[in-house]
């Protein structure tokens, strides 16, 4: 269907972005039906924008005009290297999964609703073997359509948390009429977990307004940096100890690999408050990989990957050279040392590859030559309940002195 046909149908209130995604889904499904009509084995390939033939020129140009306003969420084409064939025994299940999710999203957008990835899993709970399989399918759908997950009307449940020397101010009225004017102080929260990182950070437009028209602004309370923490337990301890009172900073955790909302928040704080970003993780390849996602999320995420929401994040620790100094001074017990697994070694090879964008040459050399074992941040508690907080404070102070 063309945009004019949509405008004449029963869905005139759809946003331009949703309209485009619905159009893309229908183009893909029409391809599949055409293959079936021709008695061909169907396959799903990346969406390709309308041709520039004279018959379609007007329709195509209308889409190009609307796409100018939503370019950050929609690519002109889907991933042209993507292909899943029903006739391939290794791909037929993925083919079916993508078709199911496409049908769900088509209905979701036409009904002008949004939902969580968890609901998608339960709608097809007799098909998907796990939530992770469902999440992978949603990523595939975003890639094949060339859109962001937000454009699909889907969001994950809040995962990340933040607190510290920052104020969040909201100004506006919800469509329901509820007044949401107010300011939240990140140093005066009742929970050590701080504030949940919600989808409002990926919804904010250039003027700082979310999809409901509420203006969301951030203000630093003399913060000197953003400290991104790999593990929730370490984040909770530093929050409970109120590290930000000793050294003005903003604490953020994505509880492992960050979701889109956490990456979007860190980018917002970095750009709007002009603060450097430092990363704190276990001394292992997995922890460094977590930090690297804040810098470059990779191709797997499609439109939401690579350098979207990218920030320059320094690897503060726990680094092999730092731990070597600690061990020489304090002689930690042998039980804190963990052997590297085959998967760890593969991650190391990937991180130290010359094409890997995150670590610089000196850091790659440090990982390759000094990381002979793994150590968790919690191992520092053996040196005392307050040792980890003191160590982080000293590292921050040395970094900014």
Coordinates of N, CA, C and O in Angstrom, one line a residue, residues 129-266:
X129 N 11.6 -21.1 22.6 CA 12.1 -22.0 23.7 C 12.6 -21.2 24.9 O 12.7 -21.7 26.0
X130 N 12.9 -19.9 24.7 CA 13.3 -19.0 25.8 C 13.1 -17.6 25.4 O 12.9 -17.2 24.2
X131 N 13.2 -16.7 26.4 CA 13.2 -15.3 26.2 C 14.3 -14.8 25.3 O 14.2 -13.9 24.4
X132 N 15.5 -15.4 25.4 CA 16.7 -15.0 24.6 C 16.5 -15.3 23.2 O 16.9 -14.6 22.3
X133 N 15.8 -16.4 22.9 CA 15.5 -16.8 21.5 C 14.5 -15.7 20.9 O 14.7 -15.3 19.7
X134 N 13.6 -15.3 21.7 CA 12.6 -14.3 21.2 C 13.3 -13.0 21.0 O 13.1 -12.3 20.0
X135 N 14.2 -12.6 21.9 CA 15.0 -11.4 21.8 C 15.9 -11.4 20.5 O 16.0 -10.3 19.8
X136 N 16.5 -12.5 20.2 CA 17.3 -12.6 19.0 C 16.4 -12.4 17.8 O 16.9 -11.8 16.8
X137 N 15.2 -13.0 17.8 CA 14.3 -12.8 16.7 C 13.9 -11.4 16.5 O 13.9 -10.9 15.3
X138 N 13.7 -10.7 17.6 CA 13.3 -9.2 17.5 C 14.5 -8.4 16.9 O 14.3 -7.5 16.0
X139 N 15.7 -8.8 17.2 CA 16.9 -8.1 16.6 C 16.9 -8.4 15.1 O 17.2 -7.5 14.3
X140 N 16.6 -9.7 14.8 CA 16.6 -10.0 13.3 C 15.5 -9.2 12.6 O 15.8 -8.7 11.5
X141 N 14.4 -9.1 13.2 CA 13.3 -8.3 12.6 C 13.7 -6.9 12.4 O 13.5 -6.3 11.3
X142 N 14.4 -6.3 13.4 CA 14.8 -4.9 13.2 C 15.8 -4.7 12.1 O 15.8 -3.8 11.4
X143 N 16.7 -5.7 12.0 CA 17.8 -5.7 11.0 C 17.2 -5.9 9.6 O 17.5 -5.1 8.7
X144 N 16.2 -6.8 9.4 CA 15.7 -7.1 8.1 C 14.8 -5.9 7.6 O 14.7 -5.6 6.4
X145 N 14.2 -5.2 8.6 CA 13.4 -4.0 8.2 C 14.2 -2.7 8.1 O 13.8 -1.7 7.5
X146 N 15.4 -2.7 8.7 CA 16.2 -1.5 8.8 C 15.7 -0.5 9.7 O 15.8 0.7 9.4
X147 N 15.2 -0.9 10.9 CA 14.6 0.0 11.8 C 15.2 -0.2 13.2 O 15.8 -1.2 13.5
X148 N 14.9 0.7 14.1 CA 15.3 0.5 15.5 C 14.2 -0.3 16.2 O 13.1 -0.4 15.8
X149 N 14.6 -0.8 17.4 CA 13.6 -1.6 18.2 C 12.5 -0.7 18.6 O 11.3 -1.1 18.7
X150 N 12.8 0.6 19.0 CA 11.8 1.5 19.4 C 10.7 1.7 18.3 O 9.6 1.8 18.6
X151 N 11.2 1.7 17.0 CA 10.2 1.9 15.9 C 9.3 0.7 15.8 O 8.2 0.8 15.2
X152 N 9.6 -0.4 16.4 CA 8.8 -1.6 16.4 C 7.7 -1.5 17.4 O 6.8 -2.4 17.5
X153 N 7.8 -0.5 18.3 CA 6.8 -0.4 19.4 C 7.2 -1.3 20.6 O 6.3 -1.6 21.4
X154 N 8.4 -1.8 20.6 CA 8.8 -2.7 21.7 C 9.9 -2.1 22.6 O 10.8 -1.3 22.1
X155 N 9.9 -2.4 23.8 CA 10.9 -2.0 24.7 C 11.1 -3.1 25.8 O 10.2 -3.9 26.0
X156 N 12.3 -3.2 26.3 CA 12.6 -4.2 27.3 C 12.2 -3.6 28.7 O 12.1 -2.3 28.8
X157 N 11.9 -4.4 29.6 CA 11.6 -3.9 31.0 C 12.9 -3.2 31.5 O 14.0 -3.5 31.1
X158 N 12.7 -2.1 32.3 CA 13.8 -1.4 32.8 C 14.9 -2.3 33.4 O 14.6 -3.2 34.2
X159 N 16.1 -2.1 33.0 CA 17.2 -2.9 33.4 C 18.3 -2.2 34.2 O 18.7 -2.6 35.3
X160 N 18.7 -1.0 33.7 CA 19.8 -0.3 34.3 C 19.3 0.6 35.5 O 18.1 0.9 35.6
X161 N 20.3 1.1 36.2 CA 20.0 2.0 37.3 C 21.1 3.1 37.3 O 22.2 2.9 36.9
X162 N 20.7 4.3 37.9 CA 21.7 5.4 38.1 C 21.4 6.2 39.3 O 20.3 6.2 39.8
X163 N 22.4 6.9 39.8 CA 22.3 7.8 40.9 C 23.5 8.7 41.0 O 24.4 8.6 40.2
X164 N 23.5 9.6 41.9 CA 24.7 10.5 42.1 C 24.4 12.0 41.9 O 23.3 12.4 42.0
X165 N 25.4 12.7 41.4 CA 25.4 14.2 41.4 C 24.7 14.6 40.1 O 25.3 15.2 39.2
X166 N 23.4 14.4 40.0 CA 22.7 14.8 38.8 C 21.2 15.1 39.3 O 20.7 14.4 40.2
X167 N 20.6 16.0 38.6 CA 19.2 16.3 38.8 C 18.4 16.1 37.5 O 18.9 16.5 36.5
X168 N 17.3 15.5 37.6 CA 16.4 15.2 36.5 C 15.1 16.0 36.7 O 14.4 15.8 37.7
X169 N 14.9 16.9 35.7 CA 13.7 17.8 35.8 C 12.7 17.4 34.7 O 13.1 17.3 33.5
X170 N 11.5 17.3 35.1 CA 10.4 17.0 34.1 C 9.4 18.1 34.1 O 8.9 18.5 35.2
X171 N 9.0 18.6 32.9 CA 8.0 19.7 32.8 C 7.0 19.3 31.8 O 7.4 19.0 30.6
X172 N 5.7 19.3 32.1 CA 4.7 19.0 31.2 C 3.5 18.3 31.8 O 3.5 18.1 33.0
X173 N 2.6 18.0 30.9 CA 1.4 17.3 31.3 C 1.1 16.1 30.4 O 1.3 16.2 29.2
X174 N 0.8 15.0 31.0 CA 0.5 13.8 30.3 C -0.8 13.9 29.5 O -1.6 14.7 29.9
X175 N -1.0 13.1 28.5 CA -2.3 13.1 27.8 C -3.5 12.9 28.7 O -4.6 13.4 28.4
X176 N -3.3 12.2 29.8 CA -4.3 11.9 30.7 C -4.7 13.2 31.6 O -5.7 13.2 32.3
X177 N -3.9 14.2 31.5 CA -4.1 15.4 32.2 C -3.3 15.5 33.5 O -3.3 16.5 34.2
X178 N -2.5 14.5 33.8 CA -1.7 14.5 35.0 C -0.5 15.4 34.9 O 0.2 15.3 33.9
X179 N -0.3 16.2 35.9 CA 0.9 17.2 35.9 C 2.1 16.4 36.4 O 2.1 15.8 37.4
X180 N 3.2 16.5 35.6 CA 4.4 15.7 36.0 C 5.6 16.7 36.2 O 6.7 16.3 36.2
X181 N 5.3 17.9 36.5 CA 6.4 18.9 36.8 C 7.1 18.5 38.1 O 6.4 18.2 39.1
X182 N 8.4 18.5 38.1 CA 9.1 18.2 39.3 C 10.6 17.9 39.0 O 11.0 17.6 37.9
X183 N 11.4 17.9 40.1 CA 12.8 17.6 40.0 C 13.2 16.5 40.9 O 12.8 16.5 42.1
X184 N 14.0 15.6 40.4 CA 14.5 14.5 41.2 C 16.0 14.6 41.5 O 16.8 14.8 40.5
X185 N 16.4 14.6 42.7 CA 17.9 14.8 43.1 C 18.5 13.4 43.2 O 18.1 12.5 44.0
X186 N 19.5 13.1 42.3 CA 20.1 11.8 42.3 C 20.9 11.4 43.6 O 21.4 10.3 43.7
X187 N 21.1 12.4 44.5 CA 21.8 12.1 45.7 C 20.9 12.0 46.9 O 21.3 11.7 48.0
X188 N 19.6 12.1 46.7 CA 18.6 12.1 47.7 C 17.5 11.0 47.4 O 16.3 11.3 47.4
X189 N 17.9 9.8 47.2 CA 17.0 8.7 46.8 C 16.8 7.8 48.0 O 17.8 7.5 48.7
X190 N 15.6 7.2 48.1 CA 15.3 6.3 49.2 C 16.0 4.9 49.0 O 16.2 4.2 50.0
X191 N 16.2 4.5 47.8 CA 16.7 3.2 47.5 C 18.2 3.3 47.0 O 18.6 4.2 46.3
X192 N 19.0 2.3 47.5 CA 20.4 2.3 47.1 C 20.5 2.0 45.6 O 21.6 2.2 45.0
X193 N 19.5 1.4 45.0 CA 19.5 1.1 43.6 C 19.4 2.4 42.7 O 19.7 2.4 41.5
X194 N 18.9 3.5 43.3 CA 18.8 4.7 42.6 C 17.6 4.8 41.7 O 16.5 4.3 42.1
X195 N 17.7 5.3 40.6 CA 16.6 5.5 39.6 C 16.6 4.5 38.5 O 17.7 4.2 38.0
X196 N 15.5 3.9 38.1 CA 15.5 3.0 37.0 C 15.7 3.7 35.7 O 15.2 4.9 35.6
X197 N 16.4 3.1 34.8 CA 16.6 3.8 33.5 C 15.6 3.3 32.5 O 15.6 2.1 32.1
X198 N 14.6 4.1 32.2 CA 13.5 3.8 31.4 C 13.6 4.2 29.9 O 14.6 4.9 29.6
X199 N 12.6 3.9 29.1 CA 12.7 4.1 27.7 C 12.6 5.6 27.4 O 12.8 6.0 26.2
X200 N 12.3 6.5 28.3 CA 12.2 7.9 28.0 C 13.5 8.5 27.5 O 13.5 9.5 26.8
X201 N 14.6 7.8 27.8 CA 15.9 8.3 27.3 C 16.2 8.0 25.8 O 17.0 8.6 25.2
X202 N 15.5 7.0 25.3 CA 15.6 6.8 23.8 C 14.4 7.5 23.1 O 14.5 7.6 21.9
X203 N 13.5 8.0 23.8 CA 12.3 8.7 23.2 C 12.6 10.2 23.1 O 12.0 10.9 22.3
X204 N 13.5 10.7 23.9 CA 13.8 12.2 23.8 C 14.2 12.7 22.5 O 15.1 12.1 21.8
X205 N 13.6 13.8 22.0 CA 13.9 14.4 20.8 C 15.0 15.4 21.0 O 15.5 15.6 22.1
X206 N 15.3 16.2 20.0 CA 16.4 17.2 20.1 C 16.1 18.3 21.1 O 17.0 18.9 21.6
X207 N 14.8 18.5 21.3 CA 14.4 19.5 22.3 C 14.2 18.9 23.7 O 13.8 19.6 24.6
X208 N 14.5 17.6 23.9 CA 14.5 17.0 25.2 C 13.1 16.5 25.6 O 12.8 16.3 26.7
X209 N 12.2 16.4 24.6 CA 10.8 16.0 24.9 C 10.6 14.5 24.6 O 11.1 14.0 23.5
X210 N 9.8 13.8 25.4 CA 9.5 12.4 25.1 C 8.3 12.3 24.2 O 7.7 13.3 23.8
X211 N 7.9 11.1 23.9 CA 6.7 10.9 23.0 C 5.4 11.5 23.6 O 4.5 11.7 22.8
X212 N 5.3 11.7 24.9 CA 4.1 12.3 25.5 C 4.2 13.8 25.6 O 3.3 14.4 26.2
X213 N 5.3 14.4 25.1 CA 5.4 15.8 25.1 C 6.0 16.4 26.4 O 6.0 17.6 26.6
X214 N 6.5 15.5 27.3 CA 7.1 16.0 28.5 C 8.5 16.3 28.3 O 9.3 15.5 27.7
X215 N 8.9 17.5 28.7 CA 10.3 17.9 28.6 C 11.1 17.3 29.7 O 10.8 17.5 30.9
X216 N 12.3 16.7 29.4 CA 13.1 16.1 30.4 C 14.5 16.7 30.2 O 15.1 16.6 29.2
X217 N 15.0 17.3 31.3 CA 16.3 18.0 31.3 C 17.2 17.4 32.4 O 16.7 16.9 33.4
X218 N 18.5 17.5 32.2 CA 19.4 17.0 33.2 C 20.4 18.2 33.6 O 20.7 19.0 32.7
X219 N 20.8 18.1 34.8 CA 21.7 19.2 35.3 C 22.7 18.5 36.3 O 22.3 17.7 37.2
X220 N 23.9 18.8 36.1 CA 25.0 18.3 36.9 C 25.0 19.0 38.2 O 24.9 20.3 38.3
X221 N 25.3 18.3 39.3 CA 25.5 18.9 40.6 C 27.0 18.8 40.9 O 27.5 18.1 41.8
X222 N 27.8 19.5 40.1 CA 29.3 19.5 40.2 C 29.9 18.2 39.9 O 31.0 17.9 40.4
X223 N 29.2 17.3 39.2 CA 29.8 16.0 38.9 C 31.1 16.2 38.0 O 31.1 17.0 37.1
X224 N 32.1 15.3 38.2 CA 33.3 15.4 37.4 C 33.4 14.3 36.4 O 34.1 14.4 35.4
X225 N 32.5 13.2 36.6 CA 32.6 12.1 35.6 C 31.3 11.3 35.7 O 30.6 11.4 36.7
X226 N 31.2 10.4 34.8 CA 30.2 9.3 34.8 C 30.9 8.0 35.0 O 31.8 7.7 34.2
X227 N 30.6 7.3 36.1 CA 31.3 6.0 36.3 C 30.3 4.9 36.0 O 29.3 4.7 36.7
X228 N 30.6 4.2 34.9 CA 29.8 3.1 34.4 C 30.3 1.8 35.1 O 31.5 1.5 35.0
X229 N 29.4 1.1 35.8 CA 29.8 -0.1 36.6 C 29.2 -1.3 36.0 O 28.0 -1.4 35.8
X230 N 30.0 -2.3 35.7 CA 29.5 -3.5 35.1 C 28.5 -4.3 35.9 O 27.4 -4.6 35.4
X231 N 28.8 -4.4 37.2 CA 28.0 -5.3 38.1 C 27.1 -4.6 39.0 O 27.5 -3.6 39.6
X232 N 25.8 -5.1 39.1 CA 24.8 -4.4 40.0 C 25.3 -4.5 41.4 O 25.0 -3.5 42.1
X233 N 25.8 -5.6 41.9 CA 26.3 -5.7 43.3 C 27.3 -4.6 43.6 O 27.2 -4.0 44.7
X234 N 28.2 -4.4 42.8 CA 29.3 -3.4 43.0 C 28.6 -2.0 43.0 O 28.9 -1.1 43.8
X235 N 27.7 -1.8 42.0 CA 27.0 -0.5 42.0 C 26.2 -0.2 43.3 O 26.3 0.9 43.8
X236 N 25.5 -1.3 43.8 CA 24.8 -1.1 45.0 C 25.7 -0.7 46.2 O 25.3 0.1 47.0
X237 N 26.8 -1.4 46.3 CA 27.7 -1.1 47.4 C 28.3 0.3 47.3 O 28.3 1.1 48.3
X238 N 28.7 0.8 46.1 CA 29.2 2.2 46.0 C 28.1 3.2 46.2 O 28.3 4.3 46.7
X239 N 26.9 2.8 45.8 CA 25.7 3.7 46.0 C 25.4 3.8 47.5 O 25.2 4.9 48.1
X240 N 25.4 2.6 48.2 CA 25.1 2.6 49.6 C 26.2 3.4 50.4 O 25.9 4.0 51.4
X241 N 27.4 3.3 50.0 CA 28.5 4.0 50.6 C 28.5 5.5 50.2 O 29.3 6.3 50.8
X242 N 27.7 5.9 49.3 CA 27.6 7.3 48.8 C 28.9 7.8 48.3 O 29.4 8.8 48.7
X243 N 29.5 7.0 47.4 CA 30.8 7.4 46.8 C 30.7 8.8 46.2 O 31.7 9.6 46.3
X244 N 29.5 9.2 45.7 CA 29.4 10.5 45.0 C 29.5 11.6 46.0 O 29.6 12.8 45.6
X245 N 29.3 11.4 47.3 CA 29.5 12.4 48.3 C 31.0 12.7 48.5 O 31.5 13.8 48.8
X246 N 31.8 11.6 48.4 CA 33.3 11.7 48.6 C 33.9 12.3 47.3 O 34.9 13.1 47.4
X247 N 33.5 11.8 46.2 CA 34.0 12.3 44.9 C 32.8 12.5 44.0 O 32.0 11.6 43.7
X248 N 32.5 13.8 43.6 CA 31.3 14.1 42.8 C 31.3 13.4 41.5 O 32.1 13.6 40.6
X249 N 30.3 12.5 41.3 CA 30.2 11.7 40.1 C 28.8 11.2 39.9 O 28.0 11.3 40.8
X250 N 28.5 10.6 38.8 CA 27.2 9.9 38.5 C 27.5 8.4 38.3 O 28.3 8.1 37.5
X251 N 26.8 7.6 39.1 CA 27.0 6.1 39.0 C 25.9 5.5 38.1 O 24.8 5.9 38.2
X252 N 26.3 4.7 37.2 CA 25.4 4.0 36.2 C 25.8 2.5 36.2 O 27.0 2.2 36.1
X253 N 24.8 1.7 36.1 CA 25.0 0.3 35.8 C 24.0 -0.2 34.8 O 22.8 0.1 34.9
X254 N 24.4 -1.1 33.9 CA 23.5 -1.7 33.0 C 23.3 -3.2 33.4 O 22.7 -3.9 32.6
X255 N 23.8 -3.5 34.6 CA 23.8 -4.9 35.1 C 24.3 -5.9 34.0 O 23.5 -6.8 33.6
X256 N 25.5 -5.8 33.7 CA 26.1 -6.6 32.6 C 26.0 -5.8 31.3 O 26.2 -4.6 31.3
X257 N 25.8 -6.5 30.2 CA 25.7 -5.8 28.9 C 24.5 -4.8 28.9 O 23.4 -5.2 29.3
X258 N 24.7 -3.6 28.6 CA 23.7 -2.6 28.7 C 22.6 -2.7 27.7 O 22.8 -3.1 26.6
X259 N 21.4 -2.3 28.1 CA 20.3 -2.3 27.1 C 20.3 -0.9 26.4 O 21.1 0.0 26.7
X260 N 19.4 -0.7 25.5 CA 19.4 0.6 24.7 C 19.2 1.8 25.6 O 19.8 2.8 25.4
X261 N 18.3 1.6 26.6 CA 18.0 2.8 27.4 C 19.2 3.2 28.2 O 19.4 4.4 28.4
X262 N 20.0 2.3 28.7 CA 21.2 2.6 29.5 C 22.2 3.3 28.6 O 22.8 4.3 29.0
X263 N 22.4 2.8 27.4 CA 23.3 3.4 26.5 C 22.9 4.8 26.2 O 23.7 5.7 26.1
X264 N 21.6 5.0 26.0 CA 21.1 6.3 25.6 C 21.2 7.3 26.8 O 21.6 8.5 26.5
X265 N 21.0 6.8 28.0 CA 21.2 7.7 29.2 C 22.6 8.2 29.3 O 22.9 9.4 29.5
X266 N 23.6 7.2 29.2 CA 25.0 7.6 29.3 C 25.4 8.6 28.2 O 26.1 9.5 28.5

